[in-house]
């Protein structure tokens, strides 16, 4: 805990703090999530990580397996664009093949937010444009920082989550 009683991950306005969502539903997703956590630690300091959550697929083709999802707070010196490239490299290391939109994947890493950065260009949109619609992101985000605020709207994870049905987001006991 920080001196203000908030989790260390919630250092207000920390420009070097990135919030990354992890998900996957192909192969041994539990092993992939553990490996991805180690790979993220190579990009900086993982200062907080949520539990692993099991969720039904959102969108994409029918018949997909459930996903494992989580969120980590990563302190990194990488620029937003540099971090995005590094996240894509990690996905590829774990066998990610970009095919059908919202289709099954070994690993999906989404940069939810990076400090107070607001980027909307052909390469990146940060904060993530759909994070406020995704209970499978907001539940683990709220777990590790209930005071997290969207860098553009100022809304808390709790406030955004209150508008969604989170009944399908099931916390697991899987260690990672």
PDB file of C-alpha atoms in Angstrom:
ATOM      1  CA  UNK A   1       0.000   0.000   0.000  1.00  0.00           C
ATOM      2  CA  UNK A   2       1.110   3.492  -0.736  1.00  0.00           C
ATOM      3  CA  UNK A   3       1.205   6.300   1.834  1.00  0.00           C
ATOM      4  CA  UNK A   4      -2.325   7.355   0.835  1.00  0.00           C
ATOM      5  CA  UNK A   5      -3.737   3.861   1.537  1.00  0.00           C
ATOM      6  CA  UNK A   6      -4.115   3.021  -2.145  1.00  0.00           C
ATOM      7  CA  UNK A   7      -2.391   0.050  -3.761  1.00  0.00           C
ATOM      8  CA  UNK A   8       1.133   0.861  -4.936  1.00  0.00           C
ATOM      9  CA  UNK A   9      -0.103   0.125  -8.475  1.00  0.00           C
ATOM     10  CA  UNK A  10      -2.425   3.092  -8.226  1.00  0.00           C
ATOM     11  CA  UNK A  11       0.243   5.768  -7.986  1.00  0.00           C
ATOM     12  CA  UNK A  12      -1.966   8.593  -9.211  1.00  0.00           C
ATOM     13  CA  UNK A  13      -1.031   9.863 -12.629  1.00  0.00           C
ATOM     14  CA  UNK A  14       2.051   7.662 -12.928  1.00  0.00           C
ATOM     15  CA  UNK A  15       3.035   8.166 -16.557  1.00  0.00           C
ATOM     16  CA  UNK A  16       5.074   4.980 -16.588  1.00  0.00           C
ATOM     17  CA  UNK A  17       2.221   2.755 -15.350  1.00  0.00           C
ATOM     18  CA  UNK A  18       0.485   0.683 -18.018  1.00  0.00           C
ATOM     19  CA  UNK A  19      -2.617  -1.421 -17.549  1.00  0.00           C
ATOM     20  CA  UNK A  20      -2.546  -4.559 -19.696  1.00  0.00           C
ATOM     21  CA  UNK A  21      -5.389  -7.056 -20.178  1.00  0.00           C
ATOM     22  CA  UNK A  22      -4.451 -10.671 -20.873  1.00  0.00           C
ATOM     23  CA  UNK A  23      -6.700 -13.303 -22.378  1.00  0.00           C
ATOM     24  CA  UNK A  24      -6.541 -16.603 -24.183  1.00  0.00           C
ATOM     25  CA  UNK A  25      -8.607 -19.662 -25.020  1.00  0.00           C
ATOM     26  CA  UNK A  26      -6.431 -21.911 -27.230  1.00  0.00           C
ATOM     27  CA  UNK A  27      -4.163 -24.619 -25.859  1.00  0.00           C
ATOM     28  CA  UNK A  28      -3.099 -24.620 -22.214  1.00  0.00           C
ATOM     29  CA  UNK A  29      -4.328 -21.113 -21.404  1.00  0.00           C
ATOM     30  CA  UNK A  30      -3.227 -21.392 -17.785  1.00  0.00           C
ATOM     31  CA  UNK A  31       0.383 -22.123 -18.804  1.00  0.00           C
ATOM     32  CA  UNK A  32       0.246 -19.361 -21.418  1.00  0.00           C
ATOM     33  CA  UNK A  33      -0.973 -16.833 -18.852  1.00  0.00           C
ATOM     34  CA  UNK A  34       1.860 -17.759 -16.462  1.00  0.00           C
ATOM     35  CA  UNK A  35       4.379 -17.465 -19.291  1.00  0.00           C
ATOM     36  CA  UNK A  36       2.913 -14.169 -20.461  1.00  0.00           C
ATOM     37  CA  UNK A  37       3.210 -12.760 -16.934  1.00  0.00           C
ATOM     38  CA  UNK A  38       6.915 -13.640 -16.942  1.00  0.00           C
ATOM     39  CA  UNK A  39       7.295 -12.060 -20.400  1.00  0.00           C
ATOM     40  CA  UNK A  40       5.605  -8.859 -19.203  1.00  0.00           C
ATOM     41  CA  UNK A  41       8.043  -8.739 -16.286  1.00  0.00           C
ATOM     42  CA  UNK A  42      10.803  -8.509 -18.899  1.00  0.00           C
ATOM     43  CA  UNK A  43       9.226  -5.241 -20.132  1.00  0.00           C
ATOM     44  CA  UNK A  44       9.158  -3.608 -16.716  1.00  0.00           C
ATOM     45  CA  UNK A  45       7.995  -4.212 -13.171  1.00  0.00           C
ATOM     46  CA  UNK A  46       4.664  -5.970 -12.683  1.00  0.00           C
ATOM     47  CA  UNK A  47       3.366  -4.001  -9.700  1.00  0.00           C
ATOM     48  CA  UNK A  48      -0.058  -5.670  -9.485  1.00  0.00           C
ATOM     49  CA  UNK A  49      -1.885  -8.586 -11.046  1.00  0.00           C
ATOM     50  CA  UNK A  50      -5.450  -9.717 -10.771  1.00  0.00           C
ATOM     51  CA  UNK A  51      -6.733 -13.195 -10.219  1.00  0.00           C
ATOM     52  CA  UNK A  52      -7.398 -15.309 -13.295  1.00  0.00           C
ATOM     53  CA  UNK A  53     -11.018 -15.192 -14.454  1.00  0.00           C
ATOM     54  CA  UNK A  54     -12.924 -17.590 -16.692  1.00  0.00           C
ATOM     55  CA  UNK A  55     -15.336 -15.970 -19.152  1.00  0.00           C
ATOM     56  CA  UNK A  56     -17.418 -16.961 -22.129  1.00  0.00           C
ATOM     57  CA  UNK A  57     -16.217 -15.593 -25.492  1.00  0.00           C
ATOM     58  CA  UNK A  58     -17.556 -12.190 -26.522  1.00  0.00           C
ATOM     59  CA  UNK A  59     -18.239 -11.952 -30.244  1.00  0.00           C
ATOM     60  CA  UNK A  60     -16.406 -14.021 -32.806  1.00  0.00           C
ATOM     61  CA  UNK A  61     -17.307 -17.449 -34.128  1.00  0.00           C
ATOM     62  CA  UNK A  62     -19.615 -19.803 -32.247  1.00  0.00           C
ATOM     63  CA  UNK A  63     -18.216 -22.798 -30.428  1.00  0.00           C
ATOM     64  CA  UNK A  64     -15.104 -21.156 -28.946  1.00  0.00           C
ATOM     65  CA  UNK A  65     -13.765 -22.360 -25.616  1.00  0.00           C
ATOM     66  CA  UNK A  66     -14.030 -20.132 -22.558  1.00  0.00           C
ATOM     67  CA  UNK A  67     -11.269 -17.595 -22.020  1.00  0.00           C
ATOM     68  CA  UNK A  68      -8.946 -17.037 -19.123  1.00  0.00           C
ATOM     69  CA  UNK A  69      -8.621 -13.306 -18.483  1.00  0.00           C
ATOM     70  CA  UNK A  70      -6.619 -11.083 -16.156  1.00  0.00           C
ATOM     71  CA  UNK A  71      -5.217  -7.554 -15.842  1.00  0.00           C
ATOM     72  CA  UNK A  72      -1.757  -6.468 -14.739  1.00  0.00           C
ATOM     73  CA  UNK A  73      -0.292  -3.089 -13.857  1.00  0.00           C
ATOM     74  CA  UNK A  74       3.140  -2.743 -15.419  1.00  0.00           C
ATOM     75  CA  UNK A  75       5.633  -0.005 -14.617  1.00  0.00           C
ATOM     76  CA  UNK A  76       7.697   0.489 -17.760  1.00  0.00           C
ATOM     77  CA  UNK A  77       9.955   3.048 -19.363  1.00  0.00           C
ATOM     78  CA  UNK A  78       8.730   2.125 -22.835  1.00  0.00           C
ATOM     79  CA  UNK A  79       6.784   4.649 -24.873  1.00  0.00           C
ATOM     80  CA  UNK A  80       3.164   3.801 -25.639  1.00  0.00           C
ATOM     81  CA  UNK A  81       3.986   2.786 -29.209  1.00  0.00           C
ATOM     82  CA  UNK A  82       7.071   0.887 -28.041  1.00  0.00           C
ATOM     83  CA  UNK A  83       4.997  -0.969 -25.467  1.00  0.00           C
ATOM     84  CA  UNK A  84       2.371  -1.874 -28.064  1.00  0.00           C
ATOM     85  CA  UNK A  85       5.074  -3.344 -30.323  1.00  0.00           C
ATOM     86  CA  UNK A  86       6.529  -5.265 -27.379  1.00  0.00           C
ATOM     87  CA  UNK A  87       3.076  -6.640 -26.459  1.00  0.00           C
ATOM     88  CA  UNK A  88       2.583  -7.850 -30.037  1.00  0.00           C
ATOM     89  CA  UNK A  89       6.002  -9.519 -29.906  1.00  0.00           C
ATOM     90  CA  UNK A  90       4.987 -11.336 -26.711  1.00  0.00           C
ATOM     91  CA  UNK A  91       1.739 -12.480 -28.350  1.00  0.00           C
ATOM     92  CA  UNK A  92       3.713 -13.885 -31.279  1.00  0.00           C
ATOM     93  CA  UNK A  93       6.128 -15.692 -28.917  1.00  0.00           C
ATOM     94  CA  UNK A  94       3.109 -17.519 -27.534  1.00  0.00           C
ATOM     95  CA  UNK A  95       1.809 -18.520 -30.946  1.00  0.00           C
ATOM     96  CA  UNK A  96      -0.715 -15.765 -31.582  1.00  0.00           C
ATOM     97  CA  UNK A  97      -1.885 -15.802 -35.180  1.00  0.00           C
ATOM     98  CA  UNK A  98      -4.061 -12.882 -36.185  1.00  0.00           C
ATOM     99  CA  UNK A  99      -6.997 -14.288 -38.087  1.00  0.00           C
ATOM    100  CA  UNK A 100     -10.685 -13.782 -37.588  1.00  0.00           C
ATOM    101  CA  UNK A 101     -11.650 -10.770 -35.488  1.00  0.00           C
ATOM    102  CA  UNK A 102     -12.537 -11.871 -31.948  1.00  0.00           C
ATOM    103  CA  UNK A 103     -11.637 -15.411 -32.918  1.00  0.00           C
ATOM    104  CA  UNK A 104      -9.876 -17.923 -30.694  1.00  0.00           C
ATOM    105  CA  UNK A 105      -6.282 -17.137 -29.751  1.00  0.00           C
ATOM    106  CA  UNK A 106      -3.461 -18.426 -27.617  1.00  0.00           C
ATOM    107  CA  UNK A 107      -2.813 -14.993 -26.141  1.00  0.00           C
ATOM    108  CA  UNK A 108      -4.304 -11.553 -26.478  1.00  0.00           C
ATOM    109  CA  UNK A 109      -2.599  -8.596 -24.797  1.00  0.00           C
ATOM    110  CA  UNK A 110      -4.528  -5.330 -24.847  1.00  0.00           C
ATOM    111  CA  UNK A 111      -3.037  -2.073 -23.647  1.00  0.00           C
ATOM    112  CA  UNK A 112      -5.925  -0.615 -21.674  1.00  0.00           C
ATOM    113  CA  UNK A 113      -4.209   2.594 -20.589  1.00  0.00           C
ATOM    114  CA  UNK A 114      -0.713   4.011 -20.237  1.00  0.00           C
ATOM    115  CA  UNK A 115      -0.478   6.747 -17.643  1.00  0.00           C
ATOM    116  CA  UNK A 116      -2.487   9.741 -18.814  1.00  0.00           C
ATOM    117  CA  UNK A 117      -1.638   9.091 -22.480  1.00  0.00           C
ATOM    118  CA  UNK A 118      -4.411   9.658 -24.995  1.00  0.00           C
ATOM    119  CA  UNK A 119      -3.427   8.343 -28.441  1.00  0.00           C
ATOM    120  CA  UNK A 120      -5.657   7.860 -31.464  1.00  0.00           C
ATOM    121  CA  UNK A 121      -3.649   7.267 -34.603  1.00  0.00           C
ATOM    122  CA  UNK A 122      -3.469   4.574 -37.308  1.00  0.00           C
ATOM    123  CA  UNK A 123      -1.226   2.417 -35.077  1.00  0.00           C
ATOM    124  CA  UNK A 124      -2.822   2.761 -31.654  1.00  0.00           C
ATOM    125  CA  UNK A 125      -5.864   3.842 -29.711  1.00  0.00           C
ATOM    126  CA  UNK A 126      -5.078   4.263 -26.013  1.00  0.00           C
ATOM    127  CA  UNK A 127      -7.005   4.186 -23.722  1.00  0.00           C
ATOM    128  CA  UNK A 128      -8.527   1.042 -25.222  1.00  0.00           C
ATOM    129  CA  UNK A 129     -11.701   2.133 -27.043  1.00  0.00           C
ATOM    130  CA  UNK A 130     -13.876  -0.749 -25.807  1.00  0.00           C
ATOM    131  CA  UNK A 131     -12.656  -1.207 -22.261  1.00  0.00           C
ATOM    132  CA  UNK A 132     -15.807   0.398 -20.801  1.00  0.00           C
ATOM    133  CA  UNK A 133     -17.920  -2.309 -22.524  1.00  0.00           C
ATOM    134  CA  UNK A 134     -15.955  -5.298 -21.226  1.00  0.00           C
ATOM    135  CA  UNK A 135     -16.810  -6.793 -17.858  1.00  0.00           C
ATOM    136  CA  UNK A 136     -14.052  -9.374 -18.399  1.00  0.00           C
ATOM    137  CA  UNK A 137     -11.579  -6.466 -18.274  1.00  0.00           C
ATOM    138  CA  UNK A 138     -13.230  -4.246 -15.685  1.00  0.00           C
ATOM    139  CA  UNK A 139     -13.719  -6.965 -13.041  1.00  0.00           C
ATOM    140  CA  UNK A 140     -10.000  -7.825 -12.811  1.00  0.00           C
ATOM    141  CA  UNK A 141      -9.041  -4.146 -13.179  1.00  0.00           C
ATOM    142  CA  UNK A 142     -11.283  -3.247 -10.250  1.00  0.00           C
ATOM    143  CA  UNK A 143      -9.783  -6.110  -8.250  1.00  0.00           C
ATOM    144  CA  UNK A 144      -6.266  -4.672  -8.422  1.00  0.00           C
ATOM    145  CA  UNK A 145      -7.229  -0.996  -8.270  1.00  0.00           C
ATOM    146  CA  UNK A 146     -10.780  -0.078  -7.297  1.00  0.00           C
ATOM    147  CA  UNK A 147      -9.801   3.607  -7.585  1.00  0.00           C
ATOM    148  CA  UNK A 148      -8.492   3.372 -11.164  1.00  0.00           C
ATOM    149  CA  UNK A 149      -9.852   6.185 -13.320  1.00  0.00           C
ATOM    150  CA  UNK A 150     -10.176   6.293 -17.071  1.00  0.00           C
ATOM    151  CA  UNK A 151      -7.592   8.855 -18.214  1.00  0.00           C
ATOM    152  CA  UNK A 152     -10.042  10.600 -20.558  1.00  0.00           C
ATOM    153  CA  UNK A 153     -13.493  10.297 -18.965  1.00  0.00           C
ATOM    154  CA  UNK A 154     -12.394  10.219 -15.326  1.00  0.00           C
ATOM    155  CA  UNK A 155     -14.791   7.357 -14.624  1.00  0.00           C
ATOM    156  CA  UNK A 156     -13.739   4.671 -12.187  1.00  0.00           C
ATOM    157  CA  UNK A 157     -13.586   1.000 -13.097  1.00  0.00           C
ATOM    158  CA  UNK A 158     -16.342   0.473 -10.520  1.00  0.00           C
ATOM    159  CA  UNK A 159     -18.564   3.084 -12.168  1.00  0.00           C
ATOM    160  CA  UNK A 160     -18.111   1.634 -15.642  1.00  0.00           C
ATOM    161  CA  UNK A 161     -18.661  -1.894 -14.332  1.00  0.00           C
ATOM    162  CA  UNK A 162     -21.928  -0.882 -12.626  1.00  0.00           C
ATOM    163  CA  UNK A 163     -23.506  -0.463 -16.087  1.00  0.00           C
ATOM    164  CA  UNK A 164     -22.534  -3.978 -17.238  1.00  0.00           C
ATOM    165  CA  UNK A 165     -23.634  -7.538 -16.538  1.00  0.00           C
ATOM    166  CA  UNK A 166     -20.612  -9.167 -14.916  1.00  0.00           C
ATOM    167  CA  UNK A 167     -22.383 -12.396 -13.974  1.00  0.00           C
ATOM    168  CA  UNK A 168     -20.388 -14.391 -16.544  1.00  0.00           C
ATOM    169  CA  UNK A 169     -16.988 -13.338 -15.154  1.00  0.00           C
ATOM    170  CA  UNK A 170     -15.971 -16.145 -12.800  1.00  0.00           C
ATOM    171  CA  UNK A 171     -12.923 -15.822 -10.581  1.00  0.00           C
ATOM    172  CA  UNK A 172     -10.808 -18.987 -10.606  1.00  0.00           C
ATOM    173  CA  UNK A 173      -8.500 -20.386  -7.951  1.00  0.00           C
ATOM    174  CA  UNK A 174      -5.739 -20.932 -10.520  1.00  0.00           C
ATOM    175  CA  UNK A 175      -2.364 -19.701  -9.314  1.00  0.00           C
ATOM    176  CA  UNK A 176      -0.083 -17.709 -11.569  1.00  0.00           C
TER     177      UNK A 176
END
